[in-house]
Amino acid sequence: MRFVSLITALVVAAVLFGLVMKREEMLAFAGVAAQDAPAPEEVAEPPATDALPEGTVRVMAKHSVAQEIDSAVVLRGETEAVRQVEVRAETAGKIISPPLRAGQMVEAGQLLCEIDPGTRQVQLREAEAALATARAGLPESIARLAEARAQLPAAEAAIAQAEAAIPAAEAQLAQARAGLPAAEASLKEAQAAVPAAEAALAEAESRLPETEARLAEAQSRLKEAEINLTAAQKLAQGGFAAQTRLAGAEADYESAKAGVQTALTGQKTAATGVETARSQLEGAHARVESARSQVETARAAVETATSGIANAKAGLASAKAQKESAAAAVQAAMTGEESARSAIQSAEAAVASGQNELDRLAIHAPFGGLLETDTAELGALMQTGSACATVIQLDPIKLVGFAPETEIARVKDGARAGARMVDGREITGTVSFVSRSADPVTRTFRVEITLPNADLSIRDGQTVEIAIEADGAPAHLLAQSTLTLNDEGELGVRTISDASEALFMPVTLLRDTRQGVWVTGLPDAVDVITVGQEYVTDGVPVAPSFEEILQ
């Protein structure tokens, strides 16, 4: 085809060269007079001159007028099932269901393949039994946790009590230590009173012999006075003594008796003083013993208070240990509860896994459609991932085409579209999808058209020619040979300006047909250079000849 195109281009170039550059010679060779040539279209031509101004290039041009065309986007594509899935096994086992043959219609959820359960039901029952056991152990764990938490307040109260006992014991120790100096001072005072009492006793005992001597002297005087009184009485009775002497003897006698009484009183007083001194000495000794007892009691109180502090601190340490033990018990109970809950969750997961495994034994159709392949054969061993069957949905069906970058902007979602199949059938639908990303290799965009296929007469993979409706636009029909590129690589044509100079105008390609190409971007009426555009640039003067190009 490329070789033929090259030959055609060479022939056309030769003909054009003859028509433009050697027009008279060719007409003479053909034997046709210039006046017999067909009259050209009534267009404004510059007057024919044999000599062209310097720098002017002779070209052939065409006067083109824009026409309104339907700008349908034409694509080639194929039919495609709207849904297609290869249903695969999610577990392994032997097929125990009879096969369904290809071509059968299946409903959504219909059983396609069934796998032998084997020991899966037993495993499920074991998992359920483990779940029941785990659930039964949870209340006990909760009760242990509650019991452990109940011990915490008692342990905290014991700590508070022990902490309160320490200041009381310290206060008792301070009090005992404060009482010890007073007891020691009382002991010293009592010990200091003993010598004085002993001295008083010695003094009282030293007075006792003196009083006894005075008593003996008084008694002697009493006897003497008694003798003298008896003699005086006898003499007075005999008249040998005067009454005065008798009275004096009686007075001496009474005085001696009084002296005896006085001596006896002194003796008793001395004896009483001795007893009193002895009592005072014994009291001093008793006070010493009492003071010693008080000192011992104070020292014992200090020891007791010190021991009380040690006991209070030991009680505090014990209470803290009890609290730590209670906290450890709470933590252990919490761990036990978490373990019980974890065991329940694990058992529930095992039950769910077992149930899932049983559910996977039955493979169902995910949607209603047509079986493209037979389902797995009875007795076949299925592995995880093995294919059970292929299901396709052909109603509705999709037409898939790929639009080039130049056309994709004109394709709108929801636009009407028609298609012609290779057997001549024509079908219609609507655009349901326009890709937003291009194929990295072809730089084309996927376009999908959805249409009904209730009788399933359209199959998956048939070739179709698609025409997608687009907005109409004014366009010019030009020969492909008139298209050229400027220095920037833009596609366009060279036109003739009002000043008869070459002017490049960019165009947009709408459609390629057998008659030529439809382009937009030009004014409604324009003179397009059809031959010779390769020899001119913008601003170059031209001398156009308006003739039709030989096709």
XYZ file of C-alpha atoms in Angstrom:
551
model
C 0.000 0.000 0.000
C 2.821 2.417 0.773
C 4.442 1.658 -2.611
C 1.177 2.440 -4.423
C 0.844 5.689 -2.487
C 4.337 6.740 -3.503
C 3.609 6.019 -7.185
C 0.336 7.943 -6.962
C 2.098 10.903 -5.368
C 4.764 10.928 -8.075
C 2.118 10.824 -10.846
C 0.118 13.616 -9.206
C 3.286 15.700 -8.755
C 4.199 15.228 -12.431
C 0.706 16.167 -13.576
C 0.650 19.216 -11.324
C 4.071 20.277 -12.551
C 2.843 20.025 -16.128
C -0.343 21.945 -15.399
C 1.396 24.695 -13.517
C 4.766 25.105 -15.139
C 4.190 23.664 -18.641
C 0.542 24.350 -19.128
C 0.722 25.637 -22.712
C 2.967 22.777 -23.877
C 0.620 20.202 -22.387
C -2.440 21.780 -23.980
C -0.653 21.898 -27.309
C 0.417 18.273 -26.883
C -3.202 17.364 -26.145
C -4.370 19.256 -29.252
C -6.765 21.433 -27.324
C -6.935 25.155 -27.983
C -6.711 27.472 -25.101
C -10.126 28.920 -25.919
C -11.655 25.406 -25.914
C -10.586 24.796 -22.312
C -13.402 24.713 -19.775
C -14.177 28.044 -18.272
C -12.878 28.306 -14.719
C -15.062 29.262 -11.829
C -15.924 32.892 -11.629
C -13.426 33.928 -9.046
C -11.270 36.918 -8.800
C -8.019 36.205 -10.634
C -5.170 38.503 -11.118
C -4.749 39.539 -14.740
C -2.567 37.108 -16.641
C 0.841 38.493 -17.346
C 3.686 36.801 -19.028
C 6.217 38.324 -16.686
C 5.808 37.981 -12.879
C 7.240 40.495 -10.445
C 10.576 39.482 -8.992
C 10.151 37.139 -5.984
C 6.581 36.149 -6.891
C 5.871 32.408 -6.899
C 3.198 30.865 -9.075
C 0.966 28.431 -7.137
C -2.312 26.639 -7.544
C -5.066 27.448 -5.114
C -8.600 26.521 -4.270
C -11.363 28.780 -3.072
C -12.859 26.862 -0.081
C -16.118 27.655 1.706
C -16.898 26.153 5.175
C -19.699 23.600 5.398
C -21.703 22.441 8.450
C -20.934 18.752 9.135
C -21.979 16.322 11.807
C -18.779 15.735 13.709
C -19.373 12.137 14.754
C -16.369 10.392 16.267
C -15.724 7.160 14.382
C -13.845 4.387 16.193
C -13.144 0.732 15.623
C -13.616 -1.546 18.569
C -15.076 -4.770 19.824
C -17.869 -6.069 22.003
C -17.129 -6.981 25.583
C -19.147 -8.684 28.306
C -20.288 -6.218 30.916
C -19.194 -8.636 33.644
C -16.895 -11.639 33.479
C -15.409 -13.587 36.340
C -13.468 -16.789 36.749
C -14.907 -18.315 39.911
C -12.127 -19.964 41.916
C -12.023 -22.182 45.005
C -11.006 -20.647 48.337
C -10.214 -24.006 49.932
C -9.013 -27.440 48.885
C -11.017 -30.635 48.558
C -12.762 -33.075 46.238
C -15.741 -31.988 44.116
C -18.947 -33.834 45.088
C -21.435 -31.951 42.894
C -22.325 -32.879 39.275
C -20.886 -30.495 36.669
C -22.870 -27.836 34.817
C -22.141 -27.608 31.116
C -20.947 -24.543 29.276
C -23.649 -22.402 27.724
C -26.157 -22.841 30.543
C -27.743 -19.805 32.132
C -27.140 -19.473 35.860
C -28.781 -17.232 38.424
C -27.021 -15.139 41.014
C -26.233 -17.352 44.017
C -26.762 -20.621 42.123
C -24.509 -23.490 43.255
C -21.704 -24.127 40.772
C -19.324 -26.428 42.652
C -19.502 -28.178 46.024
C -16.433 -29.497 47.852
C -16.367 -32.480 50.221
C -16.386 -31.134 53.839
C -14.120 -33.898 55.188
C -13.232 -33.261 58.861
C -14.181 -29.593 58.796
C -17.457 -30.148 60.705
C -15.576 -31.980 63.479
C -13.098 -29.124 63.687
C -15.992 -26.672 63.923
C -17.548 -28.633 66.818
C -14.182 -28.690 68.603
C -13.910 -24.941 68.173
C -17.441 -24.463 69.515
C -16.613 -26.652 72.552
C -13.462 -24.600 73.173
C -15.553 -21.455 72.939
C -18.034 -22.767 75.522
C -15.157 -23.681 77.867
C -13.592 -20.255 77.468
C -16.907 -18.517 78.133
C -17.448 -20.670 81.249
C -14.072 -19.591 82.657
C -14.755 -15.887 82.266
C -17.143 -15.468 85.292
C -14.587 -17.104 87.593
C -11.890 -14.737 86.353
C -14.219 -11.767 86.888
C -15.018 -12.985 90.447
C -11.317 -13.340 91.247
C -10.695 -9.848 90.003
C -13.528 -8.456 92.151
C -12.180 -10.327 95.202
C -8.661 -9.044 94.607
C -9.928 -5.492 94.190
C -11.932 -5.826 97.436
C -8.689 -6.559 99.321
C -7.100 -3.318 98.215
C -9.170 -0.986 100.485
C -8.391 -3.158 103.545
C -4.687 -3.054 102.731
C -4.825 0.710 102.255
C -6.685 1.100 105.570
C -4.022 -1.015 107.299
C -1.343 1.243 105.841
C -3.173 4.335 107.099
C -3.561 2.773 110.551
C 0.121 1.795 110.690
C 1.178 5.250 109.558
C -1.019 6.803 112.267
C 0.459 4.462 114.936
C 4.017 5.680 114.293
C 3.427 9.295 115.509
C 1.579 7.964 118.592
C 4.494 5.652 119.425
C 6.960 8.488 118.878
C 4.869 10.694 121.203
C 4.915 7.960 123.860
C 8.684 7.654 123.508
C 9.106 11.403 123.878
C 6.867 11.366 126.959
C 8.776 8.441 128.468
C 12.091 10.108 127.771
C 10.797 13.336 129.324
C 9.716 11.461 132.533
C 13.087 9.744 132.990
C 15.061 12.853 134.159
C 12.333 13.685 136.753
C 12.457 10.120 138.120
C 16.256 10.251 138.301
C 16.038 13.644 140.087
C 13.528 12.177 142.598
C 15.909 9.252 143.179
C 18.794 11.593 143.878
C 16.614 13.683 146.206
C 15.451 10.559 148.068
C 19.018 9.287 148.296
C 20.110 12.682 149.639
C 17.422 12.512 152.434
C 18.713 9.165 153.796
C 21.859 10.553 155.569
C 19.814 13.270 157.290
C 17.346 10.643 158.544
C 20.210 8.460 159.746
C 21.751 11.433 161.560
C 18.394 12.269 163.190
C 18.085 8.629 164.335
C 21.581 8.664 165.804
C 20.817 11.894 167.624
C 17.538 10.508 168.971
C 19.229 7.310 170.105
C 21.989 9.336 171.811
C 19.322 11.185 173.871
C 17.788 7.943 175.148
C 20.548 7.092 177.762
C 20.414 10.646 179.100
C 16.682 10.384 179.670
C 17.159 7.015 181.339
C 19.799 8.490 183.648
C 17.508 11.377 184.462
C 14.726 8.885 185.240
C 17.017 6.898 187.531
C 18.096 10.117 189.251
C 14.447 11.166 189.613
C 13.527 7.784 191.028
C 16.418 8.010 193.526
C 15.272 11.433 194.596
C 11.722 10.076 194.910
C 12.937 7.305 197.192
C 14.958 9.793 199.246
C 11.992 12.111 199.470
C 9.772 9.229 200.429
C 12.187 8.200 203.182
C 12.440 11.745 204.388
C 8.656 12.081 204.361
C 8.214 8.836 206.281
C 10.760 9.999 208.903
C 9.143 13.391 209.121
C 5.732 11.878 209.594
C 6.923 9.581 212.305
C 8.772 12.392 214.053
C 5.786 14.658 213.698
C 3.569 11.950 215.197
C 5.998 11.678 218.101
C 6.191 15.415 218.316
C 9.772 15.374 217.658
C 9.541 17.403 214.431
C 7.769 20.507 213.511
C 4.968 20.667 211.035
C 7.039 22.774 208.690
C 9.542 20.048 208.378
C 6.773 17.595 207.577
C 5.365 20.005 205.045
C 8.805 20.439 203.523
C 9.272 16.670 203.382
C 5.929 16.283 201.672
C 6.803 19.051 199.251
C 10.117 17.362 198.467
C 8.334 14.101 198.019
C 5.831 15.584 195.562
C 8.660 17.362 193.828
C 10.517 14.055 193.483
C 7.413 12.400 192.161
C 7.051 15.216 189.616
C 10.722 14.780 188.686
C 10.123 11.080 188.141
C 7.159 11.898 185.960
C 9.217 14.465 184.095
C 12.019 11.910 183.616
C 9.520 9.312 182.443
C 8.073 11.854 180.045
C 11.572 12.710 178.796
C 12.323 9.023 178.430
C 9.132 8.480 176.442
C 9.854 11.571 174.403
C 13.345 10.289 173.616
C 11.981 6.870 172.750
C 9.346 8.539 170.583
C 12.094 10.611 168.889
C 14.042 7.450 168.204
C 10.979 5.801 166.705
C 10.255 8.942 164.739
C 13.862 9.085 163.451
C 13.697 5.422 162.588
C 10.390 6.010 160.772
C 11.911 8.935 158.896
C 14.930 6.792 157.975
C 12.703 4.008 156.788
C 10.610 6.584 154.849
C 13.792 7.937 153.272
C 14.796 4.412 152.285
C 11.262 3.811 150.982
C 11.412 7.009 148.951
C 14.740 5.921 147.514
C 13.263 2.595 146.516
C 10.185 4.346 145.097
C 12.389 6.756 143.131
C 14.434 3.825 141.844
C 11.225 2.079 140.861
C 10.104 5.241 139.051
C 13.434 5.423 137.217
C 13.102 1.788 136.212
C 9.508 2.415 135.175
C 10.566 5.433 133.083
C 13.359 3.427 131.480
C 10.951 0.607 130.810
C 8.513 3.112 129.282
C 11.303 4.370 126.992
C 12.083 0.810 125.950
C 8.394 0.102 125.459
C 7.930 3.259 123.388
C 11.012 2.417 121.294
C 9.679 -1.071 120.770
C 6.285 0.453 119.879
C 7.892 2.607 117.187
C 9.707 -0.413 115.790
C 6.458 -2.392 115.876
C 4.580 0.469 114.182
C 7.205 0.668 111.432
C 7.122 -3.085 111.032
C 3.334 -2.890 110.846
C 3.600 -0.199 108.158
C 6.029 -2.331 106.163
C 3.717 -5.311 106.591
C 0.704 -3.237 105.500
C 2.594 -2.017 102.435
C 3.591 -5.570 101.638
C -0.054 -6.585 101.967
C -1.055 -3.762 99.613
C 1.612 -4.805 97.107
C 0.400 -8.376 97.412
C -3.198 -7.201 96.889
C -2.138 -5.100 93.878
C -0.235 -8.080 92.482
C -3.326 -10.198 93.035
C -5.418 -7.599 91.193
C -2.932 -7.550 88.328
C -2.891 -11.334 88.220
C -6.697 -11.380 88.275
C -6.806 -8.796 85.473
C -4.328 -10.868 83.500
C -6.504 -13.899 84.133
C -9.579 -12.031 82.929
C -7.756 -10.790 79.836
C -6.520 -14.302 79.209
C -10.070 -15.579 79.538
C -11.364 -12.940 77.135
C -8.478 -13.670 74.757
C -9.332 -17.327 74.944
C -12.950 -16.460 74.109
C -11.877 -14.294 71.175
C -9.503 -16.993 69.973
C -12.249 -19.590 70.251
C -14.706 -17.290 68.474
C -12.130 -16.748 65.726
C -11.668 -20.506 65.457
C -15.457 -20.969 65.217
C -15.731 -18.207 62.613
C -12.808 -19.723 60.703
C -14.421 -23.156 60.825
C -17.764 -21.732 59.701
C -15.995 -19.791 56.961
C -14.272 -22.961 55.848
C -17.639 -24.715 55.642
C -19.148 -21.790 53.749
C -16.298 -21.940 51.243
C -17.201 -25.502 50.379
C -20.131 -24.270 48.278
C -19.078 -22.067 45.337
C -21.967 -19.944 44.049
C -22.395 -17.771 40.991
C -21.646 -14.152 41.946
C -24.184 -12.854 39.417
C -26.629 -14.143 36.868
C -25.176 -14.892 33.462
C -23.907 -17.526 31.078
C -21.483 -20.338 31.813
C -18.548 -19.857 29.472
C -16.864 -23.076 30.622
C -17.948 -26.340 32.238
C -17.872 -26.343 36.022
C -15.336 -28.583 37.752
C -15.898 -32.276 37.146
C -17.330 -34.587 39.827
C -14.473 -36.152 41.830
C -11.892 -33.600 40.701
C -9.454 -32.441 43.366
C -9.644 -28.694 43.855
C -6.751 -26.732 45.259
C -7.013 -23.256 46.704
C -7.238 -20.923 43.714
C -8.311 -23.614 41.253
C -10.934 -22.501 38.708
C -14.475 -23.781 39.171
C -16.092 -22.065 36.180
C -16.174 -18.865 34.116
C -19.384 -16.797 34.201
C -20.072 -13.915 31.817
C -22.964 -11.456 31.689
C -23.939 -10.346 28.176
C -27.083 -8.339 28.953
C -26.358 -5.473 28.801
C -23.203 -5.625 26.700
C -20.406 -3.119 26.156
C -18.790 -1.795 23.018
C -15.179 -0.845 23.680
C -13.167 1.486 21.463
C -10.101 3.665 21.828
C -10.278 7.337 20.851
C -7.161 9.242 19.784
C -6.066 12.399 21.518
C -7.476 14.544 18.701
C -10.992 13.116 19.155
C -11.307 12.395 22.876
C -12.407 15.948 23.789
C -15.498 15.540 21.572
C -16.632 12.312 23.245
C -19.063 13.045 26.090
C -20.417 10.713 28.732
C -24.058 9.867 27.969
C -23.791 10.702 24.256
C -25.713 8.530 21.805
C -23.677 6.116 19.738
C -24.296 3.670 16.917
C -22.289 0.718 15.696
C -22.150 -1.528 12.645
C -21.087 -5.127 13.089
C -19.208 -7.127 10.486
C -22.415 -8.998 9.580
C -24.116 -5.697 8.750
C -26.280 -5.399 11.836
C -26.594 -1.922 13.282
C -26.983 -1.375 17.027
C -27.330 1.727 19.210
C -26.449 2.610 22.786
C -25.067 5.369 24.986
C -21.574 6.254 26.111
C -21.206 4.986 29.690
C -17.493 5.538 30.316
C -14.731 7.798 28.976
C -11.262 7.130 30.349
C -9.357 9.960 31.986
C -5.948 8.364 31.406
C -4.361 7.356 28.114
C -2.904 3.998 27.260
C 0.867 4.434 27.812
C 1.702 2.648 24.548
C -0.917 3.843 22.043
C -1.768 7.176 23.736
C -5.458 6.466 23.130
C -8.354 6.685 25.573
C -10.768 3.847 26.372
C -14.412 4.555 25.573
C -17.267 2.223 26.602
C -20.787 2.187 25.145
C -23.535 0.211 26.883
C -26.535 -1.231 25.046
C -29.178 -3.902 25.769
C -28.671 -7.493 24.584
C -31.737 -9.332 25.848
C -31.590 -12.079 23.201
C -27.825 -12.532 23.691
C -27.351 -12.262 19.924
C -24.267 -10.092 20.416
C -21.305 -12.127 21.578
C -18.214 -11.152 23.489
C -15.252 -10.128 21.287
C -17.027 -9.255 17.989
C -15.541 -6.461 15.859
C -17.654 -3.302 15.435
C -17.320 0.113 13.815
C -18.543 2.752 16.281
C -19.835 6.238 15.556
C -20.317 8.508 18.569
C -22.560 11.530 18.205
C -20.842 14.919 18.660
C -21.798 18.540 18.173
C -21.850 19.805 14.498
C -19.212 22.332 13.409
C -18.284 24.349 10.280
C -15.390 22.691 8.476
C -13.496 22.771 5.169
C -13.024 19.696 2.984
C -9.447 19.738 1.709
C -7.081 17.293 0.057
C -4.640 15.647 2.416
C -1.771 16.983 0.325
C -2.630 20.553 1.302
C -1.756 19.896 4.951
C 1.711 20.939 6.029
C 3.687 21.750 9.183
C 5.262 25.037 10.183
C 8.614 25.458 11.890
C 6.971 24.902 15.309
C 5.484 21.604 14.196
C 1.889 22.861 14.049
C -0.477 21.234 11.544
C -2.063 23.706 9.097
C -2.416 24.959 5.509
C -0.921 27.833 3.539
C -3.484 30.370 2.384
C -3.479 33.532 0.238
C -3.979 36.788 2.107
C -5.718 39.865 0.753
C -2.294 41.190 -0.224
C -1.680 38.065 -2.399
C 0.953 36.803 0.036
C 1.358 33.321 1.505
C -0.014 32.976 5.053
C 0.164 29.865 7.291
C -3.030 29.068 9.252
C -3.163 26.269 11.877
C -6.064 23.812 11.552
C -7.638 21.039 13.637
C -8.298 17.694 11.943
C -11.900 16.528 12.402
C -12.280 13.535 10.126
C -10.394 11.635 7.470
C -12.554 10.461 4.540
C -12.000 9.097 1.050
C -12.902 12.508 -0.425
C -10.364 14.323 1.765
C -9.975 15.606 5.296
C -12.362 17.857 7.205
C -10.566 20.575 9.166
C -11.561 23.520 11.339
C -9.748 26.679 12.378
C -10.088 28.540 9.051
C -12.351 31.466 8.150
C -15.687 30.678 6.487
C -14.208 31.534 3.072
C -10.507 31.155 2.344
C -8.144 30.632 -0.585
C -6.029 27.568 0.175
C -2.794 26.860 -1.717
C -3.097 23.319 -3.011
C 0.117 23.054 -5.047
C 3.378 24.842 -4.360
C 2.925 25.435 -0.625
C 6.279 23.778 -0.024
C 8.040 26.594 -1.920
C 6.621 29.565 -0.042
C 6.642 30.911 3.509
C 4.651 33.605 5.241
C 4.878 36.947 3.453
C 6.092 35.575 0.117
C 4.105 37.065 -2.848
C 2.235 34.446 -4.867
C 0.441 34.313 -8.213
C -2.397 31.830 -7.749
C -4.125 29.813 -10.428
C -7.533 28.659 -9.258
C -8.051 25.198 -10.793
C -9.295 21.906 -9.519
C -6.663 19.397 -8.471
C -6.651 16.148 -10.319
C -7.400 13.365 -7.904
